[in-house]
XYZ file of C-alpha atoms in Angstrom:
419
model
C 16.106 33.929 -2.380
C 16.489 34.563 1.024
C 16.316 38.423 2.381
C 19.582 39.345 4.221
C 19.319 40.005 7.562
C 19.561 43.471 8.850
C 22.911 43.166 11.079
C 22.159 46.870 13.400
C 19.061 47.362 15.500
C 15.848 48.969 13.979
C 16.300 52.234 15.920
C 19.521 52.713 14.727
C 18.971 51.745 11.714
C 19.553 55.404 9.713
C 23.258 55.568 11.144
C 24.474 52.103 10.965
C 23.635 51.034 7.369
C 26.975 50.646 5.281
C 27.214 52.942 3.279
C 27.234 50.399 -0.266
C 24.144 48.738 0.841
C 22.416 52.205 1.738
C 23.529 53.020 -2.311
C 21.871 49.847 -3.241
C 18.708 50.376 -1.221
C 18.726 53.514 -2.555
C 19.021 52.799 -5.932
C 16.042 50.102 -5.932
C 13.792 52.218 -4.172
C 14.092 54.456 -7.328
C 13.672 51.360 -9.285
C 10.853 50.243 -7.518
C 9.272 54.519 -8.152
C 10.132 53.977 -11.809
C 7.864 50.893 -12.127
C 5.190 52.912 -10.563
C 5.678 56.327 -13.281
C 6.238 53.895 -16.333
C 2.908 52.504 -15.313
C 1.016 55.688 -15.476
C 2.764 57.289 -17.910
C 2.503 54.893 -21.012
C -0.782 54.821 -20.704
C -1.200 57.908 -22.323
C 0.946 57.151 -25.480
C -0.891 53.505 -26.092
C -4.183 55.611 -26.096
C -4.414 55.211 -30.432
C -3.751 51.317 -29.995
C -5.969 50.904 -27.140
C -8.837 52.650 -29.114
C -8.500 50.587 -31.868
C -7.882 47.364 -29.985
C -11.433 47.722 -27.759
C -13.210 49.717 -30.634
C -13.532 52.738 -27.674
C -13.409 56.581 -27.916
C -10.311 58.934 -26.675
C -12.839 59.166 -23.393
C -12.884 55.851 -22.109
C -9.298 55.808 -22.444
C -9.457 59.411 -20.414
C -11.199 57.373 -18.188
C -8.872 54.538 -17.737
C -6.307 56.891 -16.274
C -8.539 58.909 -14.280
C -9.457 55.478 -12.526
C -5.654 54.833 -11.914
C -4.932 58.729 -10.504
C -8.194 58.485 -8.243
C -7.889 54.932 -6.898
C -4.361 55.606 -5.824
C -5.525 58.781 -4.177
C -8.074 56.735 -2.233
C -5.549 54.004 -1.632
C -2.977 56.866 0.123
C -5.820 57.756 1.779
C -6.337 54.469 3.193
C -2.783 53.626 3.755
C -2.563 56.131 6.297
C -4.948 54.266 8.652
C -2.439 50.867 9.023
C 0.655 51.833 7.335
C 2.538 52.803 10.500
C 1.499 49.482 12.107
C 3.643 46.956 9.764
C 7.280 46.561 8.827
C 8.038 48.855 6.132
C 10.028 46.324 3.862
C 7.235 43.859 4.439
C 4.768 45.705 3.608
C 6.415 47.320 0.525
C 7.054 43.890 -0.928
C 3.589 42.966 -0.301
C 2.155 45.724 -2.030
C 4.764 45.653 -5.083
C 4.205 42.182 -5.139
C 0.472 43.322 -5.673
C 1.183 46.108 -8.238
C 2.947 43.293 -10.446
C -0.256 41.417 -10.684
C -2.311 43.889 -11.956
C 0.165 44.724 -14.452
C -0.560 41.252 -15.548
C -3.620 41.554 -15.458
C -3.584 44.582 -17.387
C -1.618 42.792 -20.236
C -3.850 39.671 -20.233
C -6.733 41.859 -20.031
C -9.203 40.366 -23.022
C -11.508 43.325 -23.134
C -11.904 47.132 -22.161
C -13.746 46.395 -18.702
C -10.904 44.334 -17.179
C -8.334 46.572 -18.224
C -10.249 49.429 -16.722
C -10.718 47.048 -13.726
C -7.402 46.221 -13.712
C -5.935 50.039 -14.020
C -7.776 50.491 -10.939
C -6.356 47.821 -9.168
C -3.189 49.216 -10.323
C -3.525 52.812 -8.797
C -4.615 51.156 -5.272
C -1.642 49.331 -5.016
C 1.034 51.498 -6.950
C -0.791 54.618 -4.457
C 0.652 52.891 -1.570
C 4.230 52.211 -3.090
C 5.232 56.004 -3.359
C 4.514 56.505 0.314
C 6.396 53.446 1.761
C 9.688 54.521 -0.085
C 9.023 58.179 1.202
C 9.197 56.376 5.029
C 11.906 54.095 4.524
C 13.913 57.293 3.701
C 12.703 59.081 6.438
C 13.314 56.055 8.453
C 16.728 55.201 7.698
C 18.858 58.241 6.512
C 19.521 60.836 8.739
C 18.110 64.147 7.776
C 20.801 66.373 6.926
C 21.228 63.918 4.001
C 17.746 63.069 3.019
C 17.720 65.784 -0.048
C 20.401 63.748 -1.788
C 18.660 60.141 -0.842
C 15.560 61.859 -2.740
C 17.210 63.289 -5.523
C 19.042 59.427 -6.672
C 14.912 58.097 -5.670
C 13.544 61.425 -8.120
C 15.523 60.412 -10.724
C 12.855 57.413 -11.367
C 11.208 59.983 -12.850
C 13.994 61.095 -15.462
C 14.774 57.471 -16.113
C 10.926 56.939 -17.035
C 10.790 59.493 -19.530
C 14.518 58.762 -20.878
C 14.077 54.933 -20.991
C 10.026 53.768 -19.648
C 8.322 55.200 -21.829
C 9.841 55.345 -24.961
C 10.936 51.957 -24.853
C 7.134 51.111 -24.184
C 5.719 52.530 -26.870
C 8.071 51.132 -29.638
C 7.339 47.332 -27.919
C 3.662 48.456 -28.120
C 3.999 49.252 -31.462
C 5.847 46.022 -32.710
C 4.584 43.664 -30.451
C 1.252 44.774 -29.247
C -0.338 47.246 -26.963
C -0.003 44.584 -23.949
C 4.053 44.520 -24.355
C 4.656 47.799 -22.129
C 2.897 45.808 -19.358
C 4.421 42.647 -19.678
C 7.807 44.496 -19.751
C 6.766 46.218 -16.115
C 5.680 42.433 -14.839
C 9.641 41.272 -15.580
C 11.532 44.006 -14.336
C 8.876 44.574 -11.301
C 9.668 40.963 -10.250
C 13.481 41.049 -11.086
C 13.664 44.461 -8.588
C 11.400 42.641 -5.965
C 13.830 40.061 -5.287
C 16.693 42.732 -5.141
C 14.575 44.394 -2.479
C 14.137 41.660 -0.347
C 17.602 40.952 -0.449
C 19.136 44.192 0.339
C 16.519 46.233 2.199
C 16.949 46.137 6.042
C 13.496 45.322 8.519
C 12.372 48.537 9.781
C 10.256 48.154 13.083
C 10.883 50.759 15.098
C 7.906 52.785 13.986
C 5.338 50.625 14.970
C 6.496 50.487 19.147
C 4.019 53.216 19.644
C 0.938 51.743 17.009
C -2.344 52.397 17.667
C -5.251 50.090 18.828
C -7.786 49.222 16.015
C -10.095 51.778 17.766
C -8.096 54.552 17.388
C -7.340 54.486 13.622
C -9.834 56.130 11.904
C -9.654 59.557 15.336
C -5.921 59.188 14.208
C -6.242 59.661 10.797
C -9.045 62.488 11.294
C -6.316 64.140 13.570
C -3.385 63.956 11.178
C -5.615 67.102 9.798
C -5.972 68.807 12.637
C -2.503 69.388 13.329
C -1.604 72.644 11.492
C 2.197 71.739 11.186
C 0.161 68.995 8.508
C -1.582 71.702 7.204
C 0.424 73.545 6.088
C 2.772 71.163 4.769
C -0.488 69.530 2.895
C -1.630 72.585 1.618
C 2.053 73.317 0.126
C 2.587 69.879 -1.454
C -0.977 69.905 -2.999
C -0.348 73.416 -4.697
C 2.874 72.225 -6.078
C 1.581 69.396 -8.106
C -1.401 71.407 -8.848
C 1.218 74.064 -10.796
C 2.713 71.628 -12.546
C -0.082 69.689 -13.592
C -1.921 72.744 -15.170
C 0.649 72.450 -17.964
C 2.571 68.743 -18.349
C -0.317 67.183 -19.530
C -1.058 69.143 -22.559
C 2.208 69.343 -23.508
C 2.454 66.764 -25.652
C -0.501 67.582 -27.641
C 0.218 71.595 -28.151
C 3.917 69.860 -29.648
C 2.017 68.100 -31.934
C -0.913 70.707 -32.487
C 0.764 74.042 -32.552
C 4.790 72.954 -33.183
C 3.785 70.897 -35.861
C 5.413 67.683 -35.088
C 5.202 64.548 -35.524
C 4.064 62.225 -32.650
C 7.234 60.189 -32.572
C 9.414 63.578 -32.312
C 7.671 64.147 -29.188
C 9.836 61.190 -27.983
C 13.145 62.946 -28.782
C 11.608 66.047 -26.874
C 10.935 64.244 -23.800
C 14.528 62.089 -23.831
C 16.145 65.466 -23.781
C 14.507 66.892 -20.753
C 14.551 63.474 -19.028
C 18.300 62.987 -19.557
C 18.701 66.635 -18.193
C 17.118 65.404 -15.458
C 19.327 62.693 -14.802
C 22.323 64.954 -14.423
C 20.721 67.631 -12.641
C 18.074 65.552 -9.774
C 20.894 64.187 -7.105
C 22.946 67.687 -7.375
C 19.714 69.039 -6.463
C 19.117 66.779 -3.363
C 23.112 67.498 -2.356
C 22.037 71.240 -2.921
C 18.724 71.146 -0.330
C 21.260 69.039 2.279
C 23.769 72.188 2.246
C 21.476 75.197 2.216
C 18.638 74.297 3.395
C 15.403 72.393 1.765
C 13.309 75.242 2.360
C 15.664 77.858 0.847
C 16.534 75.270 -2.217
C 12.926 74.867 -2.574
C 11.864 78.678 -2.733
C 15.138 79.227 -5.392
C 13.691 76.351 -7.785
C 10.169 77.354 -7.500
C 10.985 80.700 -8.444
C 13.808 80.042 -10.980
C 10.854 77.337 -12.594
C 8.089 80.285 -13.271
C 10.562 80.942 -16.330
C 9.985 77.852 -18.252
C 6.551 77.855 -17.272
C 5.967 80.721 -18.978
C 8.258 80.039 -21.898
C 6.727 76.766 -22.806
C 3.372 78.013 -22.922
C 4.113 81.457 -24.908
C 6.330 79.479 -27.403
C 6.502 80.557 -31.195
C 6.422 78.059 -33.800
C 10.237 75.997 -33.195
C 12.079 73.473 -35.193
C 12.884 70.352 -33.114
C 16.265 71.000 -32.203
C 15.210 74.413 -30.571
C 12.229 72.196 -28.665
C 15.096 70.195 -27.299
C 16.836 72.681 -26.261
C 13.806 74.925 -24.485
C 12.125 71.546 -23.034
C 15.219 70.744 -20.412
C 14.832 73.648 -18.915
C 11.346 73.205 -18.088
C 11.751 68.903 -16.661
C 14.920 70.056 -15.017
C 12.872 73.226 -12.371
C 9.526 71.857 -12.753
C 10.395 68.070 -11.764
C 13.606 69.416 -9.540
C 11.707 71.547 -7.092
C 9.615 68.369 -5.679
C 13.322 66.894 -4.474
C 14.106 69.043 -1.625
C 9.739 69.281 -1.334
C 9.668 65.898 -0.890
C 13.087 65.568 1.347
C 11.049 68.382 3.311
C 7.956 66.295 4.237
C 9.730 63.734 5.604
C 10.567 65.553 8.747
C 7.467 67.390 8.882
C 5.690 64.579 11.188
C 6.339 62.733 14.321
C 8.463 59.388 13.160
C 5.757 57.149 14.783
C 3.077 58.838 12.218
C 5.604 59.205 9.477
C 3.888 56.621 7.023
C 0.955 57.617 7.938
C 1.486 61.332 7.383
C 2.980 60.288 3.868
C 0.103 57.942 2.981
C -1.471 61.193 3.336
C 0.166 63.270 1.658
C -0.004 60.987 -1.324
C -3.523 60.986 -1.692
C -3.473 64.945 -1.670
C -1.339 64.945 -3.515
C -3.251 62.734 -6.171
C -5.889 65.008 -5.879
C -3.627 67.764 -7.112
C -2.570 66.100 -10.150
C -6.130 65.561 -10.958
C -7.443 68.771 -10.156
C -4.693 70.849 -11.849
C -5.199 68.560 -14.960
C -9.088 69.565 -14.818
C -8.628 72.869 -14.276
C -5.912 72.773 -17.479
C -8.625 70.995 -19.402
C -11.117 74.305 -19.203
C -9.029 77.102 -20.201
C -8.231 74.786 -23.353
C -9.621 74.820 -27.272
C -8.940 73.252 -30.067
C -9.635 74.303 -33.681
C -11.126 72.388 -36.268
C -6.766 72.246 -37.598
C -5.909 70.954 -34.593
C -4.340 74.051 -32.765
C -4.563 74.151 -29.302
C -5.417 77.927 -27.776
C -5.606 79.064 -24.379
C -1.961 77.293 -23.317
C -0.902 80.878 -22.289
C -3.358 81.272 -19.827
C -2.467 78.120 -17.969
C 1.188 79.177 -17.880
C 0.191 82.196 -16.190
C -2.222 80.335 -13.170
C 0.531 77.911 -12.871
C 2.905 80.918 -12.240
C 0.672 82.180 -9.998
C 0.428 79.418 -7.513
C 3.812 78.720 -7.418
C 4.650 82.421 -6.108
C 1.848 81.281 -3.894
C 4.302 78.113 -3.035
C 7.451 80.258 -2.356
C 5.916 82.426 0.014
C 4.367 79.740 1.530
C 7.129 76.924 1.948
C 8.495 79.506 5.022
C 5.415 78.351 7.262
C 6.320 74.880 6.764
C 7.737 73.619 9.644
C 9.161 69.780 10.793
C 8.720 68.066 13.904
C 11.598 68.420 16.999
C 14.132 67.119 16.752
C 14.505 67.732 13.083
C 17.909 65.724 12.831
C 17.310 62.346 14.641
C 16.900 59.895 12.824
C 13.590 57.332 13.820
């Protein structure tokens, strides 16, 4: 299937795409993001299969999913030293093209060291992914509208936990634990060819590449520049708050609510379908007032649920359904106009770069706030999980620290021009 060819010069790129065929890029960008969070996220559920399947302990499974979180925080690390210096959409199908083999070989895997091999390979390639969409939207729309274009791409998240993963974990549990994988392989390659049909060649970054030399000084001085700072510092607290407390959610359910595992599904569809309905008002929200201001209102408005969800009395399920929205719909909501945010924080020239960045810190994040979660953490010989409070209150902490800090953020001039 032939890619269509972009009709409006590179540099103008942002302003001349029609406005259906921005949609549609749009729209399979997020498709492309939910491959990428159904990957990581059913891990976690197919951890009693998997440990049956290999004869392995809940730790090697732990460690399976560390090896995804910290190879695709070295791969964004990498990324930023040649990202900028290829076509976006090239390079995106490349490395999604990659990311579907290793879900393959994840599914074909015929013991516990090529999975883990293969979860690795996974997070190296599917590191790389969330940064190229980032550019192309920097790339392409305009500024003043890039909070909605990341609140339709955000939804992948919603549509993951409405759809991914639940859908996932019943195939794994009729057909096998390799099903979930072999699902991602079909719909990865199905979206691929949409991409290279609709998504436009974006070159206009890479007039002002590097030589070979200079990659490695130019990655050391993306850090030097305290505009990146900053802007690192904030992203990297963000998903350190929320990671402090979304991983042990599903276990305190389970451990202190009292229910079942497969309620915990119903749980999770609520706040995801929340999410649905609440992520692109969001993004139109950041575009009118301001993604700083948007951000600082969420952030704040999000300690609430925060501390709800970890000070919770025993609830029926309906009441969990009710309480969990409110926590997916702040928590997840405040990264949209974060996100929309870094985009115009560096030069377009180190855009990718900057991102590539970014999305190893922010890696790093997840897995630190996870670790740090872990600590405070106890579990009784019944199961019940103590110490949740005391999480709620660090993550509630930092992201105070956030809204005071999101004001020294600052993007490149001009903010508005598109690359």
């Amino acid at each position: 299937m032939r890619p269509v060819p972009n009709p409006f010069p590179d540099s103008a790129a942002g302003a001349a795409l029609a406005p259906a065929r921005e949609r549609a890029m749009l729209w399979l960008l997020a498709l492309t993001q939910f491959t990428v969070i159904m990957d990581f996220m059913v891990m976690m559920p197919l951890a009693p299969q998997l440990m049956q399947a290999f004869h392995i302990g809940p730790a090697a499974v732990s460690g399976a999913v560390s090896a995804y979180a910290w190879c695709a925080g070295l791969s964004g690390l990498l990324a930023a030293t040649y990202v900028d210096r290829f076509d976006r959409k090239k390079l995106l199908l490349t490395m999604f093209c990659l990311f579907t083999l290793s879900n393959l070989a994840c599914a074909l895997a015929p013991n516990f060291h090529v999975l883990l091999w293969s979860r690795a390979f996974a997070g190296l390639t599917g590191g790389v992914l969330g940064a190229i969409v980032m550019a192309i939207i920097g790339d392409v729309i305009p500024a003043e509208r890039r909070g909605a274009a990341t609140g339709i791409v955000m939804t992948s998240f919603a549509m993951a936990a409405v759809g991914g993963v639940p859908i996932g974990v019943v195939m794994a549990a009729h057909f096998g634990w390799a099903s979930p994988f072999y699902l991602l392989v079909l719909l990865s390659f199905l979206i691929w060819f949409g991409a290279a049909r609709v998504l436009p060649s974006l070159t206009a970054h890479m007039g002002a590449a590097a030589p070979l030399r200079q990659v490695l000084p130019n990655l050391l001085a993306l850090f030097r520049e305290r505009r990146h700072l900053q802007a690192f510092l904030l992203s990297v607290v963000n998903m350190t708050a929320g990671m402090l407390l979304i991983p042990f959610i599903s276990p305190v359910l389970v451990g202190n609510m009292g229910l079942a595992p497969a309620d915990v599904t119903w749980v999770y569809l609520a706040g995801g379908c929340a999410t649905l309905l609440t992520a692109r008002r969001i993004g139109r929200w950041a575009d009118r007032a301001g993604k700083q201001r948007v951000y600082r209102w969420v952030a704040l408005a999000s300690i609430v649920p925060m501390l709800l969800i970890t000070h919770l009395p025993r609830l029926p399920l309906w009441a969990l359904m009710l309480v969990f929205p409110l926590f997916m719909v702040l928590v997840s909501g405040r990264t949209i106009p974060l996100q929309a945010l870094l985009t115009t924080i560096p030069e377009p020239r180190k855009r990718g770069a900057f991102l590539s960045a970014n999305s190893a810190l922010q890696s790093l994040g997840n897995g630190l706030g996870a670790w740090l979660g872990g600590l405070t953490l106890q579990t009784d010989a019944a199961g019940h999980i103590s110490g949740f409070g005391i999480n709620g209150w660090l993550a509630a902490g930092l992201s105070l620290l956030t809204v005071w800090w999101v004001a020294r953020v600052r993007g490149a001039a001009p903010q508005g021009a598109p690359a």
